Every structure is written in C-alpha cells, then in structure tokens.
Amino acid sequence: QVQLVESGGALVRPGGSLRLSCEASGFIFSDFYMSWLRQAPGKGLEWISYINWNSRYIHYADSVRGRFTISRDNARTSVYLQMDSLTAEDTGVYYCARAANSGSLFADSWGQGTPVSVSS
Amino acid sequence: EIVLTQSPATLSVSPGERATLSCRASQNVRDNVAWYRQKPGQTPELLIYGASTRAAGIPARFTGNGSGTEFTLTISSLQSEDYAVYYCHQYEGWPPGLTFGAGTKVEI
C-alpha cells in the first residue's frame, strides 16, 4: 500500500533553514505529482507546494514563495522541501502527500507528518 | 485565490443522527472539490473527490453533493469515528492554487 514517511522536522531559530524529506513506497513514484502541506498548531490545512514527475512544473503558495524550494529524486523515490528564512508563522506539522493524478491535484494519500517549530 | 467558506464552524450531533456540512467557494470551481476527515491527532483522510465520488474504502454513509460554488457533505448516521474535523478543498484551474476551508468540527 502507499506509504509516505516524512523526516527532518526540528526546532529551529527564526531566520534559520531546514530540509524536510519524504520517502515514498508502494506505488510508481515517478508517475505522480507530489505535494507538501502544513498545519499550524490548532489551525487548518494549508497547501504549500507541488512538483510534477520530472520537476518541470512546480508551484508554491504565496506564503512560502521565494523562501521554500521543493525538489524530488525519482531514483530515491523521495521528495524534499528546503525551507529558508523561517519565521514563527512557519511552525506546524508538515505533511508530504501524493496527488491523485496530473489533472486533479488533491491529495489522495498523506504521510504522518513531521513537526517544525520556529522559535528563539 | 479561491476562498472556501465552511459552515457551521461547529456542529453538535448525536450518534446515529444525520450531519450536513456546507462549503461555499468564492468563484466557480466546477466539481473540483474534495472532502477530508481529520480525527484528533491523526492525518487527514480523503473521503470525497470530484464533489461526489467516494474514495476507496469510504463507507456509503458519506455523500458529497454540489457543483459550481455550493457543496455539501452529508453523513447519514454518525458513528463514533466520525467525530472529527472536516475540511473541504478545491483544486480548480491550471495551475491550481489549492485551498482549503477552515473546517467544521463535528462533536457529540
């Protein structure tokens, strides 16, 4: 079955950087768009970014554009999120998700999430 | 950005009763709406996509309806595992700027 395992979450100071990883299994990774989403403590869901199979199509939410970078390695069946210039507003649980298909990018499978805390 | 407004914010329902959750989009999203259930401390779970198609393994008590700007999720008979927060989600357009509603909490 589909498995997505995130890692890399940590406590980081404002202005710092962090790189999240998500390893996928149970499906043909290179066939799917992949996304990152997040959830601030006690808040709702926010989509952050998605990337297509060959990394040619990448999009970001306005809240992270210019600070976050999504990438993928199909050989390692992994997707990454490089986060720079972090602020307290970036605190939350970060989820890796598989998009259902190239025409409909809702997430049909989610990882368990990795927590990120930005605090001095 | 397409804004999704969910109502009510909190819905109190007794076990076995029906619950109807609403989601309104700020512009036409056709049928590009999904619904998720998030139980306390757990990952969101896909219930409905394409406004009305149940995801694999989702029981028939969940029904999605709507198109354009008005959508509903109906749970016909609340079970204990249904007390959770429900989010609507739109994925219209290309490239789609994906957005979520603020959620409806279903409580006993």
Coordinates of N, CA and C in Angstrom, one line a residue, chain B residues 8-50:
Chain B
P8 N -21.5 24.9 9.5 CA -21.1 25.8 10.6 C -19.7 25.5 11.0
A9 N -19.1 26.3 11.9 CA -17.8 26.0 12.4 C -17.8 24.8 13.3
T10 N -18.9 24.7 14.1 CA -19.0 23.5 14.9 C -20.5 23.0 14.8
L11 N -20.6 21.7 14.7 CA -21.9 21.0 14.6 C -22.0 20.0 15.7
S12 N -23.0 20.1 16.5 CA -23.3 19.1 17.5 C -24.3 18.1 17.1
V13 N -24.0 16.8 17.1 CA -24.9 15.8 16.5 C -24.8 14.6 17.4
S14 N -25.9 14.0 17.7 CA -26.0 12.8 18.5 C -25.6 11.6 17.6
P15 N -25.1 10.5 18.2 CA -24.8 9.3 17.5 C -26.0 8.8 16.8
G16 N -25.8 8.3 15.5 CA -27.0 7.8 14.7 C -27.7 8.9 13.9
E17 N -27.5 10.1 14.3 CA -28.2 11.2 13.5 C -27.5 11.6 12.3
R18 N -28.1 12.4 11.5 CA -27.6 12.9 10.2 C -26.8 14.2 10.5
A19 N -25.7 14.4 9.7 CA -25.0 15.7 9.8 C -24.8 16.2 8.4
T20 N -25.1 17.5 8.2 CA -24.9 18.1 6.9 C -23.9 19.3 7.0
L21 N -22.8 19.2 6.3 CA -21.8 20.3 6.3 C -21.8 21.0 5.0
S22 N -21.5 22.3 5.1 CA -21.6 23.1 3.9 C -20.2 23.8 3.5
C23 N -20.0 24.0 2.3 CA -18.8 24.6 1.8 C -19.2 25.5 0.6
R24 N -18.8 26.8 0.7 CA -19.1 27.7 -0.4 C -17.8 28.3 -1.0
A25 N -17.7 28.2 -2.3 CA -16.5 28.7 -3.0 C -16.7 30.2 -3.4
S26 N -15.6 31.0 -3.4 CA -15.8 32.4 -3.8 C -15.9 32.6 -5.3
Q27 N -15.6 31.5 -6.1 CA -15.8 31.5 -7.5 C -16.0 30.1 -8.0
N28 N -16.4 30.0 -9.2 CA -16.8 28.7 -9.8 C -15.6 27.7 -9.8
V29 N -15.8 26.6 -9.1 CA -14.7 25.5 -9.1 C -15.2 24.3 -9.8
R30 N -16.4 24.4 -10.5 CA -17.0 23.2 -11.2 C -17.2 22.1 -10.1
D31 N -16.7 20.9 -10.4 CA -16.8 19.8 -9.4 C -15.5 19.5 -8.8
N32 N -14.5 20.4 -8.8 CA -13.2 20.1 -8.3 C -13.1 20.4 -6.8
V33 N -13.8 19.6 -6.1 CA -13.9 19.7 -4.6 C -13.7 18.4 -4.0
A34 N -12.8 18.3 -3.0 CA -12.6 17.1 -2.2 C -13.0 17.4 -0.7
W35 N -13.3 16.4 0.0 CA -13.6 16.5 1.5 C -12.6 15.5 2.2
Y36 N -12.1 16.0 3.4 CA -11.2 15.2 4.2 C -11.8 15.2 5.6
R37 N -11.6 14.1 6.3 CA -11.9 13.9 7.7 C -10.5 13.9 8.5
Q38 N -10.4 14.6 9.5 CA -9.2 14.6 10.4 C -9.6 14.3 11.8
K39 N -9.3 13.1 12.2 CA -9.6 12.7 13.6 C -8.5 13.3 14.5
P40 N -8.8 13.5 15.8 CA -7.9 14.1 16.7 C -6.5 13.4 16.7
G41 N -5.5 14.2 16.4 CA -4.1 13.7 16.4 C -3.7 12.8 15.3
Q42 N -4.6 12.8 14.2 CA -4.3 12.0 13.1 C -4.2 12.8 11.8
T43 N -3.7 12.1 10.8 CA -3.6 12.7 9.4 C -4.9 12.8 8.8
P44 N -5.1 13.8 7.9 CA -6.3 13.9 7.1 C -6.5 12.7 6.3
E45 N -7.8 12.3 6.1 CA -8.2 11.2 5.3 C -9.1 11.6 4.2
L46 N -8.8 11.2 3.0 CA -9.7 11.6 1.9 C -11.0 10.9 1.9
L47 N -12.1 11.6 1.9 CA -13.4 11.0 1.9 C -14.1 11.0 0.5
I48 N -14.1 12.2 -0.1 CA -14.8 12.5 -1.3 C -13.9 13.3 -2.3
Y49 N -14.0 13.0 -3.6 CA -13.3 13.9 -4.6 C -14.3 14.0 -5.7
G50 N -14.0 15.0 -6.6 CA -14.9 15.3 -7.7 C -16.3 15.6 -7.2

